[in-house]
Structures are given as C-alpha cells and as structure tokens.
mmCIF file of C-alpha atoms in Angstrom:
data_model
loop_
_atom_site.group_PDB
_atom_site.id
_atom_site.type_symbol
_atom_site.label_atom_id
_atom_site.label_comp_id
_atom_site.label_asym_id
_atom_site.label_seq_id
_atom_site.Cartn_x
_atom_site.Cartn_y
_atom_site.Cartn_z
ATOM 1 C CA MET A 1 -113.458 26.038 0.455
ATOM 2 C CA ALA A 2 -112.205 22.755 -1.018
ATOM 3 C CA LYS A 3 -114.812 20.751 0.912
ATOM 4 C CA GLN A 4 -117.601 23.090 -0.223
ATOM 5 C CA THR A 5 -116.543 22.747 -3.870
ATOM 6 C CA GLU A 6 -116.310 18.971 -3.507
ATOM 7 C CA ASN A 7 -119.841 18.876 -2.034
ATOM 8 C CA GLU A 8 -121.248 21.089 -4.801
ATOM 9 C CA LEU A 9 -119.714 18.892 -7.508
ATOM 10 C CA SER A 10 -120.914 15.755 -5.747
ATOM 11 C CA GLN A 11 -124.478 17.095 -5.805
ATOM 12 C CA LEU A 12 -124.237 17.777 -9.542
ATOM 13 C CA GLN A 13 -122.834 14.288 -10.131
ATOM 14 C CA GLN A 14 -125.707 12.808 -8.133
ATOM 15 C CA ILE A 15 -128.343 14.751 -10.110
ATOM 16 C CA ARG A 16 -126.786 13.476 -13.335
ATOM 17 C CA GLN A 17 -126.510 9.880 -12.123
ATOM 18 C CA GLU A 18 -130.100 9.764 -10.854
ATOM 19 C CA ALA A 19 -131.454 11.321 -14.037
ATOM 20 C CA PHE A 20 -129.722 8.753 -16.258
ATOM 21 C CA SER A 21 -130.960 5.849 -14.148
ATOM 22 C CA ASP A 22 -134.520 7.194 -13.749
ATOM 23 C CA THR A 23 -136.945 4.974 -15.669
ATOM 24 C CA GLU A 24 -139.807 7.468 -15.607
ATOM 25 C CA GLU A 25 -140.728 9.082 -18.898
ATOM 26 C CA GLU A 26 -139.714 12.703 -18.831
ATOM 27 C CA THR A 27 -140.828 15.595 -20.986
ATOM 28 C CA GLU A 28 -138.353 16.314 -23.756
ATOM 29 C CA VAL A 29 -136.162 19.350 -23.173
ATOM 30 C CA LYS A 30 -134.448 21.172 -26.025
ATOM 31 C CA SER A 31 -131.349 23.318 -25.922
ATOM 32 C CA GLU A 32 -131.096 26.819 -27.363
ATOM 33 C CA THR A 33 -130.078 25.206 -30.667
ATOM 34 C CA GLY A 34 -133.358 23.267 -30.746
ATOM 35 C CA ARG A 35 -131.697 19.869 -30.291
ATOM 36 C CA SER A 36 -133.068 17.378 -27.768
ATOM 37 C CA ILE A 37 -131.056 17.119 -24.533
ATOM 38 C CA GLN A 38 -130.124 13.686 -23.138
ATOM 39 C CA LYS A 39 -132.222 12.941 -20.071
ATOM 40 C CA GLY A 40 -129.187 12.822 -17.772
ATOM 41 C CA TYR A 41 -128.507 16.501 -18.433
ATOM 42 C CA ARG A 42 -132.017 17.982 -18.509
ATOM 43 C CA LYS A 43 -132.263 18.922 -14.818
ATOM 44 C CA LEU A 44 -128.766 20.361 -14.847
ATOM 45 C CA TYR A 45 -129.467 22.351 -18.017
ATOM 46 C CA LYS A 46 -132.596 23.795 -16.408
ATOM 47 C CA LYS A 47 -130.422 24.934 -13.467
ATOM 48 C CA ASN A 48 -127.831 26.527 -15.754
ATOM 49 C CA SER A 49 -128.207 26.786 -19.522
ATOM 50 C CA ASP A 50 -124.454 27.465 -19.902
ATOM 51 C CA LEU A 51 -123.962 23.706 -19.479
ATOM 52 C CA ILE A 52 -122.745 22.198 -22.762
ATOM 53 C CA GLY A 53 -121.434 18.821 -21.641
ATOM 54 C CA TRP A 54 -119.737 16.586 -19.098
ATOM 55 C CA VAL A 55 -116.169 15.286 -18.895
ATOM 56 C CA THR A 56 -115.131 12.111 -17.062
ATOM 57 C CA VAL A 57 -111.832 10.282 -16.717
ATOM 58 C CA LYS A 58 -112.142 6.956 -14.927
ATOM 59 C CA ASN A 59 -109.841 6.255 -11.972
ATOM 60 C CA THR A 60 -109.575 10.002 -11.277
ATOM 61 C CA LYS A 61 -111.731 12.649 -9.608
ATOM 62 C CA ILE A 62 -112.456 14.149 -13.023
ATOM 63 C CA ASP A 63 -116.237 13.944 -13.349
ATOM 64 C CA TYR A 64 -117.383 17.489 -14.050
ATOM 65 C CA PRO A 65 -119.852 19.627 -15.947
ATOM 66 C CA VAL A 66 -118.401 21.607 -18.843
ATOM 67 C CA MET A 67 -119.640 25.132 -19.468
ATOM 68 C CA GLN A 68 -119.567 27.688 -22.271
ATOM 69 C CA THR A 69 -120.565 31.317 -22.561
ATOM 70 C CA LYS A 70 -120.440 33.137 -25.884
ATOM 71 C CA ASP A 71 -119.732 36.678 -24.669
ATOM 72 C CA ASP A 72 -117.066 35.895 -22.010
ATOM 73 C CA TYR A 73 -115.294 32.615 -22.716
ATOM 74 C CA SER A 74 -113.356 32.647 -19.440
ATOM 75 C CA TYR A 75 -116.452 33.380 -17.310
ATOM 76 C CA TYR A 76 -116.182 30.024 -15.479
ATOM 77 C CA LEU A 77 -112.456 30.360 -14.813
ATOM 78 C CA LYS A 78 -113.322 31.436 -11.260
ATOM 79 C CA ARG A 79 -117.025 30.604 -11.002
ATOM 80 C CA ASN A 80 -118.844 27.456 -9.972
ATOM 81 C CA PHE A 81 -121.856 25.876 -11.671
ATOM 82 C CA GLU A 82 -124.149 28.236 -9.736
ATOM 83 C CA ARG A 83 -122.266 31.236 -11.214
ATOM 84 C CA GLU A 84 -120.803 32.142 -7.808
ATOM 85 C CA TYR A 85 -117.143 33.017 -7.205
ATOM 86 C CA SER A 86 -114.925 29.961 -6.755
ATOM 87 C CA ILE A 87 -111.149 29.762 -7.004
ATOM 88 C CA TYR A 88 -111.654 26.244 -8.430
ATOM 89 C CA GLY A 89 -113.800 27.413 -11.316
ATOM 90 C CA THR A 90 -115.697 24.990 -13.537
ATOM 91 C CA PRO A 91 -114.282 23.372 -16.677
ATOM 92 C CA PHE A 92 -115.222 25.374 -19.758
ATOM 93 C CA ILE A 93 -114.864 25.333 -23.526
ATOM 94 C CA GLY A 94 -112.417 27.796 -24.945
ATOM 95 C CA GLU A 95 -112.888 30.506 -27.510
ATOM 96 C CA ASN A 96 -113.159 29.371 -31.146
ATOM 97 C CA CYS A 97 -114.413 25.926 -30.071
ATOM 98 C CA GLU A 98 -117.937 24.938 -30.951
ATOM 99 C CA ILE A 99 -120.151 22.092 -29.852
ATOM 100 C CA ASN A 100 -123.085 22.874 -32.173
ATOM 101 C CA PRO A 101 -121.885 22.419 -34.909
ATOM 102 C CA GLU A 102 -119.014 20.390 -33.522
ATOM 103 C CA SER A 103 -115.426 21.508 -33.973
ATOM 104 C CA ASP A 104 -112.697 19.071 -34.957
ATOM 105 C CA ASN A 105 -110.821 20.181 -31.835
ATOM 106 C CA VAL A 106 -112.441 21.154 -28.559
ATOM 107 C CA VAL A 107 -110.292 22.612 -25.797
ATOM 108 C CA ILE A 108 -111.627 22.159 -22.270
ATOM 109 C CA TYR A 109 -109.985 24.452 -19.740
ATOM 110 C CA GLY A 110 -109.781 23.713 -16.028
ATOM 111 C CA HIS A 111 -107.508 24.355 -13.079
ATOM 112 C CA ASN A 112 -104.670 22.078 -11.959
ATOM 113 C CA MET A 113 -105.153 22.509 -8.202
ATOM 114 C CA LYS A 114 -102.317 21.709 -5.784
ATOM 115 C CA ASN A 115 -104.758 19.800 -3.548
ATOM 116 C CA GLY A 116 -105.296 17.261 -6.344
ATOM 117 C CA SER A 117 -108.725 18.492 -7.386
ATOM 118 C CA MET A 118 -110.090 19.635 -10.714
ATOM 119 C CA PHE A 119 -107.716 18.683 -13.577
ATOM 120 C CA ALA A 120 -104.698 17.891 -11.354
ATOM 121 C CA ALA A 121 -105.328 14.184 -11.962
ATOM 122 C CA LEU A 122 -104.248 14.641 -15.591
ATOM 123 C CA ASN A 123 -100.678 14.645 -14.245
ATOM 124 C CA LYS A 124 -101.127 10.889 -13.768
ATOM 125 C CA TYR A 125 -100.719 10.562 -17.542
ATOM 126 C CA LYS A 126 -97.012 11.199 -17.048
ATOM 127 C CA THR A 127 -96.742 7.515 -16.164
ATOM 128 C CA TYR A 128 -97.110 5.019 -18.976
ATOM 129 C CA ASP A 129 -98.834 2.522 -16.676
ATOM 130 C CA PHE A 130 -101.661 4.930 -15.885
ATOM 131 C CA TYR A 131 -101.994 5.857 -19.539
ATOM 132 C CA LYS A 132 -102.244 2.202 -20.640
ATOM 133 C CA LYS A 133 -105.098 1.553 -18.192
ATOM 134 C CA ASN A 134 -106.936 4.849 -18.759
ATOM 135 C CA LYS A 135 -106.678 5.769 -22.440
ATOM 136 C CA ILE A 136 -110.289 6.917 -22.742
ATOM 137 C CA VAL A 137 -111.696 10.329 -21.816
ATOM 138 C CA TYR A 138 -115.471 10.526 -21.840
ATOM 139 C CA PHE A 139 -116.919 13.802 -23.051
ATOM 140 C CA ASP A 140 -120.651 14.015 -23.542
ATOM 141 C CA THR A 141 -122.372 16.996 -25.063
ATOM 142 C CA LEU A 142 -125.987 17.676 -24.194
ATOM 143 C CA ASN A 143 -127.006 15.723 -27.294
ATOM 144 C CA THR A 144 -124.396 12.983 -27.739
ATOM 145 C CA THR A 145 -122.110 10.708 -25.777
ATOM 146 C CA GLY A 146 -118.453 10.599 -26.679
ATOM 147 C CA GLU A 147 -115.386 8.502 -25.997
ATOM 148 C CA TYR A 148 -111.991 9.864 -26.965
ATOM 149 C CA GLU A 149 -108.727 7.971 -26.902
ATOM 150 C CA ILE A 150 -105.724 9.860 -25.613
ATOM 151 C CA VAL A 151 -102.937 9.598 -28.126
ATOM 152 C CA TYR A 152 -100.566 12.172 -26.681
ATOM 153 C CA ALA A 153 -100.210 14.072 -23.410
ATOM 154 C CA PHE A 154 -97.819 16.869 -22.538
ATOM 155 C CA THR A 155 -97.341 19.580 -19.934
ATOM 156 C CA VAL A 156 -97.475 23.224 -20.938
#
C-alpha cells in the first residue's frame, strides 16, 4: 500500500512539474470561483476539482496536493487524489478555512505516518538545525504562489 501511494503521488508531482515547465501556450482554465488557474495546476484541477493548492517543504518528502470539500471537510482524511480509499489520505484544508477569499490562518491536515510518509517529516522541526535550514513552507493556491516562514512548531 505504501508503494502504491508513493507511486500515485509521484505521478501527480510529475504532472505538476511538466505543466510548469511546458512552454506551449495553453488554454486558460478557471476555477469554480472564476479565477484563472496557474498552468502547473490546470491538468490536476481537471482531474479533480477539489484541488485547492499544493504544499511543499524542501529537504522532506512533503510535496503534495491539498484538497478541500465544502460539504464534508474530512473527506480526504482517508481518500487519495482519485477519491479512492487510502489509509494515507491526502492533505486537506480544515473547516472554517477559506482560500477564496483567503483566511488569515489556513490549517492543512495530513497524517503523520509511522513509515515516514505524509506529514511525518514535520517532526524534523524538533531539531533547531533542521529548522534553521528549512524555515520556508511553500503553499500555492490554484491562483497564487506562497512562501511562509515557520516561526513556531509544536507537537499536539
């Protein structure tokens, strides 16, 4: 199961990477809010319109799509990008968090898997050395790119 999930995520990462580096002009795609979607996310959005962004933390395995559903906020807790059952789930935005219009605080939920996958790498922030070298979390929405500096980390 872990290998299958890793392969699925790798395919999504590849689609994103190729789309951003593609120099061909592509037809504009708009989200449900009517805003233009960045070209790196257009193919992925067409596959699943629950996609609302992408989170990346360098020097970790964290490089994942971020999902949101309005009627069941925890829908992706145990579902993959293809909406199929997966114990790993897919990172998702919590209830009362909005991307359009943007909230001041956005909570992204994801599993801390014992095999080191998903958000388990966030445990590396327990060491000051790792924190000093990796202060930035990248979170893109469909419309904007974002860099966020970690100012505090704690375990709950």
